[in-house]
PDB file of C-alpha atoms in Angstrom:
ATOM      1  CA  UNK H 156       0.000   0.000   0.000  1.00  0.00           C
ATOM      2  CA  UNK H 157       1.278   3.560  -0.994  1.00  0.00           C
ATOM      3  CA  UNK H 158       1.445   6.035   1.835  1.00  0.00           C
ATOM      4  CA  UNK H 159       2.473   9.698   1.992  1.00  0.00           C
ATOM      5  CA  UNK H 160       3.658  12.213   4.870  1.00  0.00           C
ATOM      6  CA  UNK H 161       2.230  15.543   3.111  1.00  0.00           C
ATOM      7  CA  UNK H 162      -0.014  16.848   0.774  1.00  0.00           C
ATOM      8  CA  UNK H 163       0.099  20.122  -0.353  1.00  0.00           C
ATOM      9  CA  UNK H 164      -0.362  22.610  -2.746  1.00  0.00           C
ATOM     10  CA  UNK H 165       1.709  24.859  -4.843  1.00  0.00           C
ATOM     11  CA  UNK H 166       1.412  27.014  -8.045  1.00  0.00           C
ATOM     12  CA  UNK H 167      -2.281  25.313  -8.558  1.00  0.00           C
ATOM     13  CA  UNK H 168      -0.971  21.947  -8.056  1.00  0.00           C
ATOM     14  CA  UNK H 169      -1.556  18.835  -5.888  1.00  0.00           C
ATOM     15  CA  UNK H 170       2.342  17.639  -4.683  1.00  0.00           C
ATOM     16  CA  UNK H 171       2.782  14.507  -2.123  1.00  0.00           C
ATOM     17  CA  UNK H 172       5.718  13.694   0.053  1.00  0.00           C
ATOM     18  CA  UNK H 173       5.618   9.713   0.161  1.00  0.00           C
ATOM     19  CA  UNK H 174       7.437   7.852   2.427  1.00  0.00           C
ATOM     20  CA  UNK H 175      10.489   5.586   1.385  1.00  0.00           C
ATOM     21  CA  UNK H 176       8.748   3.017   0.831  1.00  0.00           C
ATOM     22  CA  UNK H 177       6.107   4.003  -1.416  1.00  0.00           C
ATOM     23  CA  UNK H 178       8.850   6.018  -3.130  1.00  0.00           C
ATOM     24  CA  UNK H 179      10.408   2.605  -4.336  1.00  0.00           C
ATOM     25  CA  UNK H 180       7.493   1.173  -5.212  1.00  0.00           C
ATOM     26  CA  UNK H 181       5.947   3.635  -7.663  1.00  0.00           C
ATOM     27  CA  UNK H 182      10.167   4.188  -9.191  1.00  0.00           C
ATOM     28  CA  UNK H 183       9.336   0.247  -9.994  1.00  0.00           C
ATOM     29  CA  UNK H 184       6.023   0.691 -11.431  1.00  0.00           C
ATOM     30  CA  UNK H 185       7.302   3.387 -13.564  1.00  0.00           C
ATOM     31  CA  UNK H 186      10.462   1.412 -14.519  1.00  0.00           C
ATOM     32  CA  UNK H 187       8.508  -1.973 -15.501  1.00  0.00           C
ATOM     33  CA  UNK H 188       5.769   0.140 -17.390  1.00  0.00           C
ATOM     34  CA  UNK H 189       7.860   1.712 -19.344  1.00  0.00           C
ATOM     35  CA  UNK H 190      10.289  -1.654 -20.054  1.00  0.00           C
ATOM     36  CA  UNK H 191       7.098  -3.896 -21.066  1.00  0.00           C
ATOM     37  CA  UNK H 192       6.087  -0.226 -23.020  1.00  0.00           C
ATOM     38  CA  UNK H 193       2.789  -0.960 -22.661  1.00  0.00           C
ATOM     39  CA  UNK H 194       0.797   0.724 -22.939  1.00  0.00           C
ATOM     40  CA  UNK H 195       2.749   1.701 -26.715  1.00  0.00           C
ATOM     41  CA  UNK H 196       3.701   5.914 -26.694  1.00  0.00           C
ATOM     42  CA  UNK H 197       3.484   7.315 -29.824  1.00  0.00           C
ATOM     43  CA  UNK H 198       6.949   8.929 -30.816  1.00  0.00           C
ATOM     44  CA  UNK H 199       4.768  11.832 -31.814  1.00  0.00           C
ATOM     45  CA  UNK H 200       5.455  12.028 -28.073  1.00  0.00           C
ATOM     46  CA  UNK H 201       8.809  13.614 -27.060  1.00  0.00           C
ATOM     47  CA  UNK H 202       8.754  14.211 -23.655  1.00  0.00           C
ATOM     48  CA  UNK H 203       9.098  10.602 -22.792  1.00  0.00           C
ATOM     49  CA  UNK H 204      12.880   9.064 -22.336  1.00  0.00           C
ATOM     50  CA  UNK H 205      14.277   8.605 -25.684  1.00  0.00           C
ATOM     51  CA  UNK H 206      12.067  10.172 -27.410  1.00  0.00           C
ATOM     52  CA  UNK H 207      14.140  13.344 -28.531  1.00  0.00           C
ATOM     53  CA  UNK H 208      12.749  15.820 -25.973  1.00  0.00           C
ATOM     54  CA  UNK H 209      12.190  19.922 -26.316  1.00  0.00           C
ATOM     55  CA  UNK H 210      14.965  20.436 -29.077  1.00  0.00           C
ATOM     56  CA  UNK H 211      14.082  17.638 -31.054  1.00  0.00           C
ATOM     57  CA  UNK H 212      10.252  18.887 -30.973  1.00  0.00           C
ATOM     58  CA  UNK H 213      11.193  22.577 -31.779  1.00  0.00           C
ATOM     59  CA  UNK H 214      13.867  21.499 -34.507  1.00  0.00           C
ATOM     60  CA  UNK H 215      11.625  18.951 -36.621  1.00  0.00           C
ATOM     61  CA  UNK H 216       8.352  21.679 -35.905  1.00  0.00           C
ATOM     62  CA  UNK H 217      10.678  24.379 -38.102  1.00  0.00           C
ATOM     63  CA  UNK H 218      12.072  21.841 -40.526  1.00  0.00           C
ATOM     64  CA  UNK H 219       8.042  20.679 -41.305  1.00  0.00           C
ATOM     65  CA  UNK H 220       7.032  24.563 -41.676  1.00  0.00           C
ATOM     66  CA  UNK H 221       8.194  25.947 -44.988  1.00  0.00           C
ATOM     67  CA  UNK H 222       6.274  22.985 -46.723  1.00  0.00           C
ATOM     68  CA  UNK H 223       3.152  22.910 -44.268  1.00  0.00           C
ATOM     69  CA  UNK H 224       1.651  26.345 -44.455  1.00  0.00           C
ATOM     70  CA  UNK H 225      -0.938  26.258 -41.800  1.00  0.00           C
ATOM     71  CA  UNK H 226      -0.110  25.549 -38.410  1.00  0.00           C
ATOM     72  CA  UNK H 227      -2.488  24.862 -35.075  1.00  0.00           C
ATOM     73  CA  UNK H 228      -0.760  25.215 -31.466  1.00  0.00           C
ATOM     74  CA  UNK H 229      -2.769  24.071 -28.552  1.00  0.00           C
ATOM     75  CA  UNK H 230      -2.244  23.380 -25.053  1.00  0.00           C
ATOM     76  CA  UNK H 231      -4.642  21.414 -22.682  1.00  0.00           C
ATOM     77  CA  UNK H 232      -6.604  23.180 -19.856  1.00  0.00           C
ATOM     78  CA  UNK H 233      -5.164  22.562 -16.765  1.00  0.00           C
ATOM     79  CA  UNK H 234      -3.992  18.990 -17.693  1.00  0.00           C
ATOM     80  CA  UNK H 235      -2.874  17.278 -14.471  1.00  0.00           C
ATOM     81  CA  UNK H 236      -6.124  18.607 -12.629  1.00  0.00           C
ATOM     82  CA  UNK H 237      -8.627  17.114 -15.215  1.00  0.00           C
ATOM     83  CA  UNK H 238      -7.108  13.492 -16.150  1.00  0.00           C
ATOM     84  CA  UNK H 239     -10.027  11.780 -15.172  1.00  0.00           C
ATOM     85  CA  UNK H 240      -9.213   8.578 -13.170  1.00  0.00           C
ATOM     86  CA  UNK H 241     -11.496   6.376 -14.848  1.00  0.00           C
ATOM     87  CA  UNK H 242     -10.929   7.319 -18.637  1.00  0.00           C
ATOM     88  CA  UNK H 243      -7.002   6.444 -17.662  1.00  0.00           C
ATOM     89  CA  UNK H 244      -7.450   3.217 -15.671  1.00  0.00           C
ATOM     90  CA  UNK H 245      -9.257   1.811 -18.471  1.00  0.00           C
ATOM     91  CA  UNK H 246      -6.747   3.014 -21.113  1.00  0.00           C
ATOM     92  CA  UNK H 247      -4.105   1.390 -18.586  1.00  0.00           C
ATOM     93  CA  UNK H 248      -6.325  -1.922 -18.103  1.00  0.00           C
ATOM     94  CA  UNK H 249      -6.854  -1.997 -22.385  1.00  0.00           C
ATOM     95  CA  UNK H 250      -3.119  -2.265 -22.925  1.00  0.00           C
ATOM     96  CA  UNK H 251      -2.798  -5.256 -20.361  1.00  0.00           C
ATOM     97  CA  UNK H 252      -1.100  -3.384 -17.558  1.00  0.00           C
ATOM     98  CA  UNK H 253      -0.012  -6.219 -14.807  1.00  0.00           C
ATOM     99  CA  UNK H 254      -2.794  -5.833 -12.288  1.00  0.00           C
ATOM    100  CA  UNK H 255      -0.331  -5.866  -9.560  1.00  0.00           C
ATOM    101  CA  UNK H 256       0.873  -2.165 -11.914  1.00  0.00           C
ATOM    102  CA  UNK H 257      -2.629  -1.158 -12.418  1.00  0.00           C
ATOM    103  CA  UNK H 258      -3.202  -1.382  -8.430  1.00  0.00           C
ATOM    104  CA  UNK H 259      -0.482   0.889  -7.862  1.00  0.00           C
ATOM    105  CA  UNK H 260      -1.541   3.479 -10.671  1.00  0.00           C
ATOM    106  CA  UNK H 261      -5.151   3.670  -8.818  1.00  0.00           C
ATOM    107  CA  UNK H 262      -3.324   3.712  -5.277  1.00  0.00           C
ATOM    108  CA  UNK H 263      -1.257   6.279  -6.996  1.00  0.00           C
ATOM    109  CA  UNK H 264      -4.224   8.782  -8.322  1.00  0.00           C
ATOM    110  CA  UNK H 265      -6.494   8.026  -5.667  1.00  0.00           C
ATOM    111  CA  UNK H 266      -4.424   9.113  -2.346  1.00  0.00           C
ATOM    112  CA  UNK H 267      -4.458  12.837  -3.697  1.00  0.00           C
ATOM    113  CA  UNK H 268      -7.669  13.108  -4.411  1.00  0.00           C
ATOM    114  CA  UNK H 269      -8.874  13.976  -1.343  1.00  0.00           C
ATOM    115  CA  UNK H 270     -12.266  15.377  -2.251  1.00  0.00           C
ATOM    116  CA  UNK H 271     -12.929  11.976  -4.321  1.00  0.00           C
ATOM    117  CA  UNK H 272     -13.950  13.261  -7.687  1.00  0.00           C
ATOM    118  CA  UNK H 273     -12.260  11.362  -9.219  1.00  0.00           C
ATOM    119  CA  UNK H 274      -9.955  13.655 -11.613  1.00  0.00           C
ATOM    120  CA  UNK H 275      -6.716  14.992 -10.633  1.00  0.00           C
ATOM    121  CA  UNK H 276      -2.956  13.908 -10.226  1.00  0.00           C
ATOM    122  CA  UNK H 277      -0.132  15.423  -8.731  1.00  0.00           C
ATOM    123  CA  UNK H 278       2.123  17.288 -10.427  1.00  0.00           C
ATOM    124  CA  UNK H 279       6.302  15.969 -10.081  1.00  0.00           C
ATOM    125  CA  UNK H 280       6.010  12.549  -9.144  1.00  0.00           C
ATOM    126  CA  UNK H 281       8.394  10.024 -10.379  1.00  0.00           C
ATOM    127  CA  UNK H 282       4.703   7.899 -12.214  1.00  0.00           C
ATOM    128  CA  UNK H 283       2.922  11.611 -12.891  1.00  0.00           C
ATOM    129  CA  UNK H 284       5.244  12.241 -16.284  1.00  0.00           C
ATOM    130  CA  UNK H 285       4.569   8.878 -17.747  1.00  0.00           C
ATOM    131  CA  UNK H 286       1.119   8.645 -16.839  1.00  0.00           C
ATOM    132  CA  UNK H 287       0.407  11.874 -18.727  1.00  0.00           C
ATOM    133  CA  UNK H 288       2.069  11.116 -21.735  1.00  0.00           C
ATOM    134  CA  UNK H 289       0.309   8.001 -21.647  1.00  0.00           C
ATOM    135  CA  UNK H 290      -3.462   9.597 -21.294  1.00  0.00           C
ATOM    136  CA  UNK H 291      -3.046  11.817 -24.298  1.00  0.00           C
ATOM    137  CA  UNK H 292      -2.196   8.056 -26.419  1.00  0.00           C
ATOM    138  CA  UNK H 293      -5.687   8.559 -27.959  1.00  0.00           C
ATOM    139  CA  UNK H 294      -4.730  11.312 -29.385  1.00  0.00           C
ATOM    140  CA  UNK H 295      -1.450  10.769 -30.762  1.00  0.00           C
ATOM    141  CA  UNK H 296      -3.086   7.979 -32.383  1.00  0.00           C
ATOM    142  CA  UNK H 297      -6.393   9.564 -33.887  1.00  0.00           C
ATOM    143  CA  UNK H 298      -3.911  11.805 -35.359  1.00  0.00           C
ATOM    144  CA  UNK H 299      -0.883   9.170 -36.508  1.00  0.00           C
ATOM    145  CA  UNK H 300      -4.236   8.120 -38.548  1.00  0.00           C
ATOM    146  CA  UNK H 301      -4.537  11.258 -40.492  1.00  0.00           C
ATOM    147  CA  UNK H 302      -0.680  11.530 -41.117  1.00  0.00           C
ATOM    148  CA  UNK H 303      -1.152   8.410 -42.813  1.00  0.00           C
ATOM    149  CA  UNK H 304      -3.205   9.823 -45.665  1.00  0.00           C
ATOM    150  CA  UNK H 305      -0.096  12.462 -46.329  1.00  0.00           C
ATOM    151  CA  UNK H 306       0.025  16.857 -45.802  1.00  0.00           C
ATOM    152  CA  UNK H 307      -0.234  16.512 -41.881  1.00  0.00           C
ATOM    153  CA  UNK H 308       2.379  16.860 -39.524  1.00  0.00           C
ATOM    154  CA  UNK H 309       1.434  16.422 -35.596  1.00  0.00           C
ATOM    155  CA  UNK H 310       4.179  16.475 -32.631  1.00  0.00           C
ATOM    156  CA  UNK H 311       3.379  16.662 -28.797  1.00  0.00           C
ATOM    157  CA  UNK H 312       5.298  17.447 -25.733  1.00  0.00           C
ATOM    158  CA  UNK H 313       3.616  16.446 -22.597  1.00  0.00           C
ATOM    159  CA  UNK H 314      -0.148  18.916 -23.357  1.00  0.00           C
ATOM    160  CA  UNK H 315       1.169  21.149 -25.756  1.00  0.00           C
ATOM    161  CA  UNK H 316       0.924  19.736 -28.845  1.00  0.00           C
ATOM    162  CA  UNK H 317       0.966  21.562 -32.872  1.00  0.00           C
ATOM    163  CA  UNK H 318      -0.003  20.543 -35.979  1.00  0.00           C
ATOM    164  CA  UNK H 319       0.792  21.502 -39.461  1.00  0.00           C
ATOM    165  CA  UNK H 320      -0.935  21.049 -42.875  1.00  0.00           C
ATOM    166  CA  UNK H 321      -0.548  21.433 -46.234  1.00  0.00           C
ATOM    167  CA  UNK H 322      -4.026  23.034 -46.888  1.00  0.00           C
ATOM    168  CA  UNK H 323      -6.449  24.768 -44.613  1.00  0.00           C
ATOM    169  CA  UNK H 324      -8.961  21.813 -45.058  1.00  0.00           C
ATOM    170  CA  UNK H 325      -6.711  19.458 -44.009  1.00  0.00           C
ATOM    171  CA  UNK H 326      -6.041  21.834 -41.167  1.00  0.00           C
ATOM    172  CA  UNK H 327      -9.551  21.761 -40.001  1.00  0.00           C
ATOM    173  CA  UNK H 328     -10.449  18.174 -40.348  1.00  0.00           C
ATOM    174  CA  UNK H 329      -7.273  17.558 -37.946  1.00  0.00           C
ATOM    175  CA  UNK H 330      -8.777  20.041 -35.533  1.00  0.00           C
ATOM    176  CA  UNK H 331     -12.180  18.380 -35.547  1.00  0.00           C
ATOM    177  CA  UNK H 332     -10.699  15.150 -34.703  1.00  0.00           C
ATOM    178  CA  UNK H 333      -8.464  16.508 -32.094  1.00  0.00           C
ATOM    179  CA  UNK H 334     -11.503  17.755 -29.793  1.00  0.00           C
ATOM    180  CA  UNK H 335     -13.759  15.043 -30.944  1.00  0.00           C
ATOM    181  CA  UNK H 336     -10.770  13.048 -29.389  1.00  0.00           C
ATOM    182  CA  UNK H 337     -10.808  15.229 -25.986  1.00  0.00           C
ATOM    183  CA  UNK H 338     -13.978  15.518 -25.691  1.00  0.00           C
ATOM    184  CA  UNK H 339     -13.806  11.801 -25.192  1.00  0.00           C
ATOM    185  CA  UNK H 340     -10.614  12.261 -22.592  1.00  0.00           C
ATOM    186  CA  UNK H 341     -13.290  14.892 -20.777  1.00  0.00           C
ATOM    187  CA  UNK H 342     -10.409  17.600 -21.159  1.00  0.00           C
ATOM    188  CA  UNK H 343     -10.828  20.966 -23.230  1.00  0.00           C
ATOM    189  CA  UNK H 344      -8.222  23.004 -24.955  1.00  0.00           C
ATOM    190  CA  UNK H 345      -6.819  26.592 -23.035  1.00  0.00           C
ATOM    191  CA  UNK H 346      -8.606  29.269 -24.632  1.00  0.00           C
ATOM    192  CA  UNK H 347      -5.793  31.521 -24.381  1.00  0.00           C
ATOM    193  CA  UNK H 348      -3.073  29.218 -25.132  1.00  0.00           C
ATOM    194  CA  UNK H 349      -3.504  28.730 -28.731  1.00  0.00           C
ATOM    195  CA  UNK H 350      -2.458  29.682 -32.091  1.00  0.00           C
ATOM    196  CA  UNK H 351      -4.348  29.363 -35.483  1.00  0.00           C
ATOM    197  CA  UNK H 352      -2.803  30.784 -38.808  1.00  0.00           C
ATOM    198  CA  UNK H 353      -0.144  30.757 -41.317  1.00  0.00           C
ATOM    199  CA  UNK H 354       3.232  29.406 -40.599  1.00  0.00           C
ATOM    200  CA  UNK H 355       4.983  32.801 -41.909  1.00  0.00           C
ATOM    201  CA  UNK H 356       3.735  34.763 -39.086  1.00  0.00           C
ATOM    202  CA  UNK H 357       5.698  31.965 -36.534  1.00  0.00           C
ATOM    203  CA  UNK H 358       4.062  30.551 -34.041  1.00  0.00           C
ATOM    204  CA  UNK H 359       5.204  29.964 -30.033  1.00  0.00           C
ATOM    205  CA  UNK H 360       6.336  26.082 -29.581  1.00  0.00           C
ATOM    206  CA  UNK H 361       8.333  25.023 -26.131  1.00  0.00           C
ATOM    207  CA  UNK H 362       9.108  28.590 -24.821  1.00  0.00           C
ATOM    208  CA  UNK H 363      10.775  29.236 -28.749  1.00  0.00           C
ATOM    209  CA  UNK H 364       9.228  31.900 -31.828  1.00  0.00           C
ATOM    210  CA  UNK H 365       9.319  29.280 -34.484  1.00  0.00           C
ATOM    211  CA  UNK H 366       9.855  30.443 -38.130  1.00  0.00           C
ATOM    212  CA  UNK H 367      10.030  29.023 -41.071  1.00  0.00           C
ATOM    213  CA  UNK H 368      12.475  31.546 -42.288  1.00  0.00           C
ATOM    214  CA  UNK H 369      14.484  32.236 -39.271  1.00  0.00           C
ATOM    215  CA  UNK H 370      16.562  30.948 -36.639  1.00  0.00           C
ATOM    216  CA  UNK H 371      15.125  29.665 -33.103  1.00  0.00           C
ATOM    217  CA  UNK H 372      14.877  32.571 -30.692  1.00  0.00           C
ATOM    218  CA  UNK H 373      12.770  32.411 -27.656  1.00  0.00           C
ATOM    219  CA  UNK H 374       9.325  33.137 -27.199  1.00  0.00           C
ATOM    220  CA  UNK H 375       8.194  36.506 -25.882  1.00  0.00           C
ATOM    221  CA  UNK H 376       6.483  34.470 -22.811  1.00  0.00           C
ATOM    222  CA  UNK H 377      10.399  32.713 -22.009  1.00  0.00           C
ATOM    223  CA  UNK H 378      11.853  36.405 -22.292  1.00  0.00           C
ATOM    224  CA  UNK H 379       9.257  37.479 -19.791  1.00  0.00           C
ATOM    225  CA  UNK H 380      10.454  34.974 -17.566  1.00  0.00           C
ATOM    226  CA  UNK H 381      13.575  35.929 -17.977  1.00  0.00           C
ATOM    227  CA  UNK H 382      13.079  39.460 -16.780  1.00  0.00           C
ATOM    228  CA  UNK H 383      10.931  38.158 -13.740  1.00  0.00           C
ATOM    229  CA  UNK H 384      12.905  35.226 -12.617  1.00  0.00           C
ATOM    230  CA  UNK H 385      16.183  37.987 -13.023  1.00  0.00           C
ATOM    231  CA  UNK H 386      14.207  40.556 -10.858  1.00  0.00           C
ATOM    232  CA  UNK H 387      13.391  37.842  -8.220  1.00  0.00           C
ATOM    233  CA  UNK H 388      17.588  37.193  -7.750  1.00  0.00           C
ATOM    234  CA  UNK H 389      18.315  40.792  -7.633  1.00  0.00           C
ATOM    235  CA  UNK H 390      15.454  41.339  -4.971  1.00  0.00           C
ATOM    236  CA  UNK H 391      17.077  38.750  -2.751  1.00  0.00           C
ATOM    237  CA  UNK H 392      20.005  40.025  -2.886  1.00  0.00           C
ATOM    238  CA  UNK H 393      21.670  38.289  -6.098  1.00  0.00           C
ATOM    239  CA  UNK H 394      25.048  41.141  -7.451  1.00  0.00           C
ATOM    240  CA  UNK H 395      25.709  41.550 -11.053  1.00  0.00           C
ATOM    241  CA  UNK H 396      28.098  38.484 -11.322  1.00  0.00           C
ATOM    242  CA  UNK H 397      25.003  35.968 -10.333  1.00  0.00           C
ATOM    243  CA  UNK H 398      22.580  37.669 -12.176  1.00  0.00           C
ATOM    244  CA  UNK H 399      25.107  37.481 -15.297  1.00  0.00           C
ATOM    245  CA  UNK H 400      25.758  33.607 -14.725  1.00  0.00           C
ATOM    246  CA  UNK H 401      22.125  33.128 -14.311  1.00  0.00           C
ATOM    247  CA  UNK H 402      21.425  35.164 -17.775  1.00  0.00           C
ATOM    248  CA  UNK H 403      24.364  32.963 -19.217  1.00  0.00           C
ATOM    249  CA  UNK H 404      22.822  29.646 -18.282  1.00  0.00           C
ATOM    250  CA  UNK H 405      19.437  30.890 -19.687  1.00  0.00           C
ATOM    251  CA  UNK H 406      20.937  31.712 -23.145  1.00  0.00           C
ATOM    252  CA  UNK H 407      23.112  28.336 -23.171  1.00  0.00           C
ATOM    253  CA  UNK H 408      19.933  26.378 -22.788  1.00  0.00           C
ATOM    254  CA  UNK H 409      17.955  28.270 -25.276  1.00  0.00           C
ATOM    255  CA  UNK H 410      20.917  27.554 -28.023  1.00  0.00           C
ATOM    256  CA  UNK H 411      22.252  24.265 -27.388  1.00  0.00           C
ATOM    257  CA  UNK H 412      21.317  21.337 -29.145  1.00  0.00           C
ATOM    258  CA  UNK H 413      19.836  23.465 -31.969  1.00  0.00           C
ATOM    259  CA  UNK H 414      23.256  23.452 -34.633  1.00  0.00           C
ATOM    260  CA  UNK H 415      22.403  26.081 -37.182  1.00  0.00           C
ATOM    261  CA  UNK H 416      19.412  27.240 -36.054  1.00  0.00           C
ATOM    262  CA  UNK H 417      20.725  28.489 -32.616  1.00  0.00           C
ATOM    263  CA  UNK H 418      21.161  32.268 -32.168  1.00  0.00           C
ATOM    264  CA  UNK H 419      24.500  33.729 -32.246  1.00  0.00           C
ATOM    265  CA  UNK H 420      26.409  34.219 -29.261  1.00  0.00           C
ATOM    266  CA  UNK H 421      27.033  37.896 -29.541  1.00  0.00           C
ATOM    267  CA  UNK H 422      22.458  37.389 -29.002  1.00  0.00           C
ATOM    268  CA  UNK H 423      23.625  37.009 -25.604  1.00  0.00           C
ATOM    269  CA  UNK H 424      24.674  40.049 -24.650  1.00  0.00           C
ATOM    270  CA  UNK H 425      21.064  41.742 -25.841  1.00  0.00           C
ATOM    271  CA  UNK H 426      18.940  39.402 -23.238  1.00  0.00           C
ATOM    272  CA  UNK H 427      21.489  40.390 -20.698  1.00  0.00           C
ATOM    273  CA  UNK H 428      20.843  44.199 -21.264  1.00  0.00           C
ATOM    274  CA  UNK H 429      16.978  43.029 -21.075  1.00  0.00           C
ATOM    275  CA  UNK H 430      17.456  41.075 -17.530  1.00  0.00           C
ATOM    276  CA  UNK H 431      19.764  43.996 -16.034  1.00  0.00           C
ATOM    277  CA  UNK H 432      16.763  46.464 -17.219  1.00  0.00           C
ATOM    278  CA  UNK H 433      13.957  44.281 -15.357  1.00  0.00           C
ATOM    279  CA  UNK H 434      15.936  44.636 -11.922  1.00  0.00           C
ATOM    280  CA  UNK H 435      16.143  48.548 -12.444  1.00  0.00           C
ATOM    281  CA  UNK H 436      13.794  50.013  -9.977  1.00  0.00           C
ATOM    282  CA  UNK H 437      11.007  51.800 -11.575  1.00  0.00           C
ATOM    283  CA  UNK H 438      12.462  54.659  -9.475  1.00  0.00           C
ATOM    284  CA  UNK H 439      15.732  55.320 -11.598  1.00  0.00           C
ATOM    285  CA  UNK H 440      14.640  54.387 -14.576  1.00  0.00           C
ATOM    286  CA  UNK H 441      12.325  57.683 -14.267  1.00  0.00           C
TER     287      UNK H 441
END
């Protein structure tokens, strides 16, 4: 039996301090889930081990633009709050999941859900990022379907997911089949967190602006972050030297791993002018 010594919440979401034991036990479940690989994850799916991650999304998303015009960018509303407990069980119990496995999956969502309705997972735990990548299987595969038939291109990193086509109608009828698909999960798309249009106007993909006829560059959201997370250091006391390495990291992350479409490094010194600016008191800057 799985037991905790905390729940609590944080940022919106439901975390859980288990106890050793129960630590080792779901690490195992995890581990022989994802060595039987059932249930099967789509490598439309990159946020699972070994399936190319962030960079490999963002790369193959601006290699697919220039010949797939029209481009849909959606992310699901408050995702680990609305997996519904039943709709995964039986997607765990229809790919044969050991019942000894299955057990701890329903130990696993049920403990947090102290209210018992039945929806809801915590956010950070070791089963939480396979789990999630397994509940959005239906979709991956409703839309592996309509690759099939040629002018669609469909990646997805944990909720946030985009899709390309070669022709508005193909566009739509992808679109259709995505909600039809969540409708079924009982989870909606984020009103605000969406994108609809041509691919020469860029879209946001994985905290990067991508372009089919430019480089990588981060997203006006990551460069927002950038300025808060840089204020938050030089509030508590961070000097010029930390904030620096801090901006340094930042930029190293958003260019590594990208070959020729990373930024240059003489980029970096711009973003650094950006972060100083955000931890200038409004004060002096008057």
């Amino acid at each position: 039996m799985l037991a905790h010594t905390g729940l609590w919440w944080a940022d919106g979401h439901r975390f859980v301090r288990w106890n050793p034991d129960s630590r080792r036990i779901i690490h195992e479940t995890r581990v022989s889930i994802e060595r039987a690989r059932t249930p099967r994850i789509s490598r439309t799916c990159t946020n699972v081990r070994g399936h190319g991650g962030v960079k490999r999304s963002v790369i193959l998303a601006h290699a697919h633009l220039r010949g797939l015009p029209f481009v849909a960018r959606f992310d699901v509303r408050s995702y680990y709050e609305s997996i519904d407990h039943d709709v995964l069980l039986a997607i765990i119990t229809a790919a044969n999941v050991e019942r000894a496995q299955a057990g701890i999956v329903e130990q696993y969502l049920a403990i947090p859900d102290v209210s018992s309705k039945g929806r809801g997972m915590i956010a950070g735990g070791s089963l939480s990022h396979l789990l999630g990548a397994i509940y959005l299987g239906p979709l991956d595969q409703a839309m592996e379907a309509l690759i099939g038939h040629g002018g669609l291109y469909y990646t997805r990193y944990a909720d946030d997911f985009l899709i390309m086509a070669r022709t508005r109608h193909l566009l739509r009828r992808a679109i259709a089949g995505m909600h039809a698909v969540l409708a079924d999960l009982r989870l909606t798309v984020h009103p605000e967190k969406r994108f609809i249009g041509r691919a020469e106007r860029g879209c946001d993909f994985l905290g990067f602006t991508v372009h089919p006829l430019r480089r990588l560059e981060p997203s006006v959201v990551s460069i927002q972050l950038l300025g808060v997370r840089a204020r938050r250091l030089y509030e508590r006391g961070a000097d010029e030297d930390r904030l620096r390495r801090y901006v340094h990291h930042w930029f190293t992350w958003f260019t590594s791993g990208l070959g020729h479409l990373a930024m240059p490094a003489a980029d970096e010194t711009r973003y650094w002018r950006y972060a100083l600016n955000a931890c200038t008191p409004a004060t002096t800057k008057e």
